Amino acid sequence: MITNAVVVTNYLFDALRGPDAELLQQRPVGEVADLLNEAIPGLDINQQEEPGFEVITRIDLGVRPTVRRREPVGAEEWNTNMDPEGRMRNISHLKQTIFKGGLCHVLRKEGWKFLLGYFPWESTQEERSRLTRRKTDEYFRMKLQWKSVSEEQEKHNSMFRDHRSLIEKDVNRTDRTNTFYEGPDNPGLILLHDVLMTYCMYDFDLGYVQGISDLLSPILYVMENEVDAFWCFVSFMDQMHQNFEEQMQGMKTQLIQLSTLLRLLDLSFWNYLGAQDSGHLYFCFRWLLIRFKRELSFPDVLRLWEVMWTGLPCQNFHLLVCCAILDSEKHQIMEEQYGFNEILKVCVLTFGVYVCVHLYLSLCVCARLSGVEGERGKVRVGEKGRGRDSTTETLMSGPLCLLVVFNHSLLKVSSI
């Protein structure tokens, strides 16, 4: 039987591994537990709970540190990370700097192609030129397919008619206040329509679903080229595809993950939402479906998306942003004792102006836990290899500490 303290310390060795990890492992279990209690303020390790398990109680998360964003990556910094043949160097460092500061707008047309996977990071300039020529031919072959459909053919293809009709309706109401799309007969609207129709030829199974135009619009705005926009959009849709499938399994999974994360972060708020018939978090549906596209200003969307496309600090960073938004509104919701309708209004109709949530060391501790116990703010740690919670593991595959600060005109995201 693995002893209680060994289970906890083995996990923490993995999470906090450093140059002295081997020395720590040589120390008695009781002494290591004392060291961990000193190193992690507010961590209470109960070694008597039950054989094979520990209960870690979060007591005090401490004061949130001040975090500042760095300047966006500019042309000079970008070019220093490129070798003479055009290969990107120091990719991991470059992604970190983009995560902490984003890209200046003039770089987005090139940088987004790398972030979205259209251009491989290790490719040379010549390889990218060949790729662009090949993808241009492929795009226009697909575009010709729907362009050449006759009226008679369309009469006998209800799916094609439905997709075209829905695309035309959505295009006419997508970002019409943006200069790139405003006004009648705007060339941007024609490009938006054509790229979406061509995507129906690319992905017959999905075709077009309402809301997809919101994911394409910022990409087309940045690329100003339908071919580049199409292939970057294809890469983005590879990430977002499950959100729009008929069964919407991606949305169901994310809502479950978000609920799990909120439960770990703020049990009292999670319980309050449940008591108000809002524990399902359906009011976050649109946030997740189109990645805050309708909630933020257009410039903020560009910044947030490129930050998320770095894949840092984890693939589910958007769920942390959701928790930050909820954290900014929870005091008003709980103090005013909002019910279902009021919560919906606050979280959907009046998006928070300021968001600040701190994900401390306890999040990393939860990352590899084998189970989640919601009672009394406690997290149950199972024996290694038994009953592991894959949802929690996926959620928390990130750094030990993260601060997210959002403001209506500026998104601040920084790893500490």
XYZ file of C-alpha atoms in Angstrom:
416
model
C 0.000 0.000 0.000
C 1.351 3.401 -0.956
C 1.345 5.692 2.065
C -0.535 8.953 2.108
C 2.467 11.244 2.225
C 4.256 9.369 -0.548
C 1.296 9.844 -2.895
C 1.209 13.605 -2.362
C 4.946 14.144 -2.425
C 5.382 12.024 -5.553
C 2.864 14.197 -7.348
C 4.423 17.412 -6.113
C 7.866 16.192 -7.139
C 6.549 15.978 -10.711
C 4.824 19.360 -10.536
C 7.601 21.271 -8.827
C 10.618 19.384 -10.098
C 13.746 21.458 -9.838
C 17.517 21.097 -9.360
C 17.077 19.890 -5.753
C 14.367 17.330 -6.495
C 16.676 14.342 -6.067
C 17.913 15.678 -2.722
C 14.331 16.117 -1.547
C 13.478 12.540 -2.454
C 16.230 11.340 -0.146
C 14.667 13.067 2.859
C 12.120 11.465 5.202
C 8.497 11.781 4.126
C 7.490 13.833 7.160
C 10.307 16.313 6.599
C 9.352 16.711 2.926
C 5.738 17.397 3.911
C 6.928 20.145 6.271
C 9.048 21.668 3.496
C 6.079 21.642 1.126
C 3.886 23.330 3.735
C 6.499 26.070 4.065
C 6.945 26.449 0.294
C 3.232 26.640 -0.509
C 1.361 29.090 1.737
C -2.118 27.920 2.608
C -1.489 24.247 1.730
C -2.725 21.886 4.420
C -1.686 18.244 4.002
C -3.672 15.774 6.079
C -1.749 12.517 6.368
C -4.478 10.699 8.316
C -7.516 10.996 6.015
C -7.596 7.462 4.567
C -5.119 4.925 3.159
C -3.915 5.747 -0.334
C -5.307 9.256 -0.506
C -4.549 12.794 0.596
C -6.877 15.738 0.960
C -5.325 19.071 -0.009
C -7.293 22.049 1.296
C -6.877 25.480 -0.264
C -6.853 28.006 2.561
C -5.245 31.253 1.390
C -4.295 32.069 -2.183
C -2.460 35.215 -1.128
C -2.209 38.578 -2.845
C -2.452 38.769 -6.630
C 0.813 40.005 -8.099
C 0.988 42.947 -10.485
C 1.523 41.885 -14.089
C 2.317 44.031 -17.112
C 2.160 43.114 -20.763
C 5.170 43.612 -22.948
C 5.114 45.484 -26.237
C 3.842 43.591 -29.322
C 6.441 41.761 -31.392
C 7.641 44.130 -34.105
C 9.255 43.588 -37.506
C 12.817 43.881 -36.193
C 12.285 41.309 -33.450
C 10.464 39.000 -35.876
C 13.260 39.176 -38.450
C 15.957 38.409 -35.873
C 14.220 35.076 -35.330
C 14.519 34.150 -39.019
C 17.607 32.595 -40.613
C 18.912 33.656 -44.074
C 16.762 30.995 -45.796
C 13.614 32.127 -44.041
C 13.339 29.433 -41.348
C 12.013 30.615 -38.012
C 14.396 30.118 -35.079
C 13.800 30.124 -31.324
C 10.191 29.148 -31.971
C 9.373 28.432 -28.335
C 10.729 31.808 -27.224
C 8.944 33.573 -30.073
C 5.618 32.029 -29.068
C 6.172 33.154 -25.493
C 6.816 36.741 -26.568
C 3.701 36.679 -28.763
C 1.721 35.295 -25.817
C 2.910 38.130 -23.601
C 2.591 40.954 -26.111
C 0.893 39.819 -29.294
C 1.982 40.955 -32.762
C 2.054 44.442 -34.202
C -0.649 44.692 -36.845
C 1.698 44.874 -39.842
C 3.126 41.472 -38.858
C -0.179 39.683 -38.491
C -0.558 38.928 -42.187
C 2.589 36.785 -42.008
C 2.613 35.793 -38.354
C -0.914 34.362 -38.317
C -0.004 31.955 -41.107
C 2.576 30.425 -38.793
C 0.414 30.540 -35.664
C -2.471 28.827 -37.465
C -0.281 26.173 -39.061
C -0.698 27.225 -42.686
C 3.063 27.833 -42.848
C 5.279 25.308 -41.015
C 7.617 27.079 -38.599
C 10.652 25.221 -40.000
C 9.874 25.968 -43.669
C 12.149 28.084 -45.833
C 10.970 31.077 -47.842
C 11.196 29.043 -51.030
C 9.162 26.203 -49.522
C 6.482 28.653 -48.449
C 6.363 30.157 -51.931
C 5.817 26.703 -53.464
C 3.171 25.932 -50.850
C 1.339 29.179 -51.636
C 1.303 28.441 -55.364
C -0.014 24.930 -54.788
C -2.672 26.076 -52.326
C -3.765 28.873 -54.659
C -4.437 26.373 -57.439
C -6.279 24.091 -55.041
C -8.442 26.939 -53.735
C -9.570 28.121 -57.144
C -10.381 24.572 -58.263
C -12.757 24.270 -55.299
C -14.170 27.734 -55.898
C -14.901 26.815 -59.516
C -16.927 23.822 -58.320
C -19.642 25.921 -56.691
C -19.327 28.767 -59.189
C -20.135 26.373 -62.027
C -23.293 24.933 -60.410
C -26.192 25.800 -62.703
C -29.603 26.958 -61.557
C -31.051 23.641 -62.659
C -28.510 21.727 -60.585
C -29.163 23.932 -57.570
C -32.887 23.180 -57.785
C -32.074 19.527 -57.165
C -29.566 20.100 -54.358
C -31.363 21.268 -51.207
C -28.201 21.153 -49.082
C -26.367 23.462 -51.468
C -29.327 25.855 -51.509
C -29.547 25.882 -47.725
C -25.837 26.590 -47.304
C -25.887 29.389 -49.858
C -28.983 30.995 -48.308
C -27.568 30.858 -44.784
C -24.202 32.235 -45.899
C -25.846 35.153 -47.693
C -27.877 36.012 -44.599
C -24.878 35.813 -42.260
C -22.548 37.747 -44.554
C -25.017 40.640 -44.672
C -24.881 41.001 -40.875
C -21.247 40.185 -40.075
C -19.098 43.095 -38.809
C -20.914 45.654 -40.939
C -19.567 48.489 -38.785
C -16.005 47.523 -39.702
C -14.699 49.596 -42.626
C -13.568 46.396 -44.337
C -17.189 45.203 -44.537
C -19.376 48.308 -44.255
C -21.624 49.673 -46.953
C -23.510 47.963 -49.797
C -21.611 45.997 -52.453
C -18.437 46.097 -50.347
C -15.632 43.955 -51.869
C -14.934 42.570 -48.397
C -18.453 41.116 -48.259
C -17.936 39.416 -51.621
C -14.694 37.845 -50.409
C -16.362 36.744 -47.169
C -19.162 35.095 -49.151
C -16.816 33.398 -51.624
C -14.494 31.972 -48.976
C -17.427 30.544 -47.012
C -18.952 28.998 -50.127
C -15.594 27.477 -51.043
C -15.300 26.039 -47.536
C -18.562 24.177 -48.197
C -16.776 22.501 -51.113
C -13.786 21.747 -48.876
C -15.800 20.267 -45.999
C -18.953 18.684 -47.402
C -19.855 17.054 -44.082
C -20.014 20.309 -42.145
C -20.785 22.773 -44.920
C -21.867 25.997 -43.280
C -23.358 26.543 -39.825
C -24.562 29.867 -38.483
C -21.782 31.665 -36.620
C -18.885 30.390 -38.719
C -18.705 33.732 -40.525
C -17.629 35.291 -37.217
C -14.542 33.057 -37.192
C -13.577 33.950 -40.753
C -14.170 37.697 -40.600
C -11.082 38.719 -38.528
C -8.832 36.399 -40.540
C -10.005 37.822 -43.867
C -9.651 41.343 -42.471
C -5.995 40.662 -41.580
C -5.043 38.694 -44.700
C -6.828 40.890 -47.258
C -6.469 37.939 -49.628
C -9.069 35.234 -50.116
C -6.598 32.383 -50.695
C -4.475 33.086 -47.612
C -7.610 33.771 -45.572
C -9.182 30.496 -46.712
C -6.281 28.278 -45.702
C -5.762 30.057 -42.383
C -9.494 29.693 -41.784
C -9.286 25.972 -42.596
C -6.609 25.601 -39.918
C -8.702 27.525 -37.393
C -11.760 25.424 -38.209
C -9.718 22.294 -37.546
C -9.592 23.522 -33.944
C -13.203 24.699 -33.827
C -14.883 22.015 -35.929
C -16.508 20.137 -33.045
C -18.260 23.306 -31.886
C -20.403 23.266 -35.023
C -21.034 19.564 -35.563
C -24.622 18.373 -35.310
C -24.112 16.650 -31.951
C -22.087 19.650 -30.665
C -19.889 17.331 -28.652
C -17.161 19.952 -28.539
C -19.473 22.450 -26.860
C -20.742 19.903 -24.360
C -17.200 18.908 -23.441
C -16.054 22.508 -22.991
C -19.001 23.378 -20.766
C -18.238 20.356 -18.594
C -14.570 21.323 -18.456
C -15.446 24.915 -17.605
C -17.719 23.757 -14.809
C -14.948 21.512 -13.471
C -12.462 24.368 -13.576
C -14.819 26.842 -11.903
C -15.562 24.276 -9.210
C -11.852 23.994 -8.440
C -11.302 27.752 -8.497
C -14.337 28.998 -6.612
C -16.502 26.372 -4.983
C -18.846 28.849 -3.287
C -19.609 30.642 -6.578
C -20.011 27.319 -8.378
C -22.502 26.213 -5.704
C -24.348 29.534 -5.958
C -24.771 29.182 -9.723
C -26.063 25.671 -9.230
C -28.608 26.887 -6.690
C -29.821 29.488 -9.226
C -30.339 26.860 -11.919
C -27.278 28.225 -13.772
C -24.746 25.532 -12.948
C -24.802 24.257 -16.509
C -23.105 27.551 -17.561
C -25.151 27.783 -20.746
C -24.764 31.575 -20.590
C -21.102 30.957 -21.582
C -22.182 29.141 -24.737
C -21.495 31.988 -27.180
C -18.158 32.807 -25.527
C -16.961 29.305 -26.288
C -18.693 28.837 -29.637
C -16.963 31.717 -31.425
C -14.154 32.553 -28.963
C -15.525 35.825 -27.560
C -15.981 37.274 -31.041
C -19.282 38.979 -30.171
C -18.196 40.031 -26.681
C -15.005 41.969 -27.459
C -14.161 44.894 -29.690
C -12.632 43.925 -33.036
C -9.032 44.925 -32.089
C -9.331 42.957 -28.845
C -10.454 39.880 -30.767
C -7.343 40.064 -32.958
C -5.096 40.291 -29.908
C -6.847 37.563 -27.929
C -6.934 35.095 -30.809
C -3.240 35.411 -31.637
C -2.437 34.947 -27.955
C -4.550 31.770 -27.836
C -3.047 30.452 -31.095
C 0.371 30.239 -29.436
C -0.996 27.238 -27.522
C 0.297 28.783 -24.284
C 0.014 28.135 -21.449
C -2.302 25.302 -22.477
C -4.735 24.418 -25.246
C -7.676 25.319 -23.015
C -6.558 28.849 -22.243
C -9.936 30.169 -23.400
C -11.523 28.401 -20.431
C -9.255 30.355 -18.096
C -10.422 33.551 -19.784
C -14.020 32.465 -19.149
C -13.218 32.015 -15.464
C -11.638 35.464 -15.391
C -14.840 36.967 -16.782
C -16.971 35.106 -14.259
C -14.652 36.158 -11.443
C -15.138 39.820 -12.382
C -18.928 39.486 -12.144
C -19.343 37.088 -9.225
C -19.437 39.697 -6.450
C -22.263 41.587 -8.088
C -24.108 38.339 -8.848
C -23.805 36.967 -5.315
C -24.233 40.212 -3.368
C -27.343 41.185 -5.323
C -28.553 37.563 -5.141
C -29.149 37.397 -8.870
C -31.331 34.619 -10.175
C -31.266 32.845 -13.521
C -32.527 35.796 -15.610
C -30.246 38.362 -13.975
C -27.183 36.116 -14.357
C -27.993 35.653 -18.022
C -28.313 39.403 -18.490
C -25.011 40.174 -16.750
C -22.990 37.507 -18.543
C -24.508 37.816 -22.007
C -25.971 41.288 -22.437
C -23.602 43.339 -20.264
C -20.158 41.861 -20.756
C -17.727 42.691 -17.940
C -15.494 45.723 -18.426
C -12.796 44.498 -16.097
C -11.745 40.925 -15.453
C -9.087 39.719 -13.092
C -8.611 36.160 -11.857
C -5.555 34.578 -10.355
C -4.866 30.875 -10.950
C -2.396 29.946 -8.279
C -0.324 26.916 -7.470
C -3.426 25.005 -6.435
C -4.385 24.817 -10.131
C -1.204 22.988 -10.967
C -1.744 20.737 -7.973
C -5.186 19.946 -9.406
C -3.703 19.301 -12.838
C -2.715 15.723 -12.249
C -5.111 14.807 -9.528
C -6.914 11.541 -10.044
C -10.258 12.804 -8.787
C -12.079 15.951 -7.789
C -13.938 16.242 -4.483
C -16.020 19.372 -4.252
C -16.968 19.281 -0.581
C -15.590 21.988 1.700
C -13.195 23.259 -0.972
C -11.146 20.080 -0.821
C -9.463 18.246 -3.649
C -8.953 14.515 -3.313
C -5.683 13.091 -4.543
C -5.812 9.456 -5.611
C -3.070 6.917 -5.886
C -0.907 7.260 -8.953
C -2.488 5.530 -11.926
C -5.891 5.010 -10.314
C -9.057 6.848 -11.239
C -7.314 9.704 -13.043
C -9.587 12.509 -14.225
C -8.631 13.091 -17.851
C -10.852 16.183 -18.072
C -9.038 17.863 -15.211
C -5.665 16.791 -16.568
C -6.409 18.320 -19.957
C -7.689 21.531 -18.408
C -4.750 22.165 -16.200
C -1.836 21.261 -18.456
C -0.210 24.640 -17.971
C 2.220 26.616 -15.789
C 1.971 26.784 -12.014
C 0.641 30.295 -11.900
C -1.252 32.451 -14.376
C -2.764 35.884 -14.196
C -5.352 37.058 -16.683
C -6.279 40.733 -16.772
C -8.835 41.962 -19.279
C -9.981 45.476 -19.999
C -12.383 46.659 -22.694
C -9.596 48.274 -24.738
C -6.664 46.092 -23.734
C -6.202 42.422 -23.044
C -3.412 41.653 -20.635
C -2.273 38.070 -20.395
C 0.973 37.090 -18.768
C 2.599 33.997 -17.409
C 4.255 34.527 -14.064
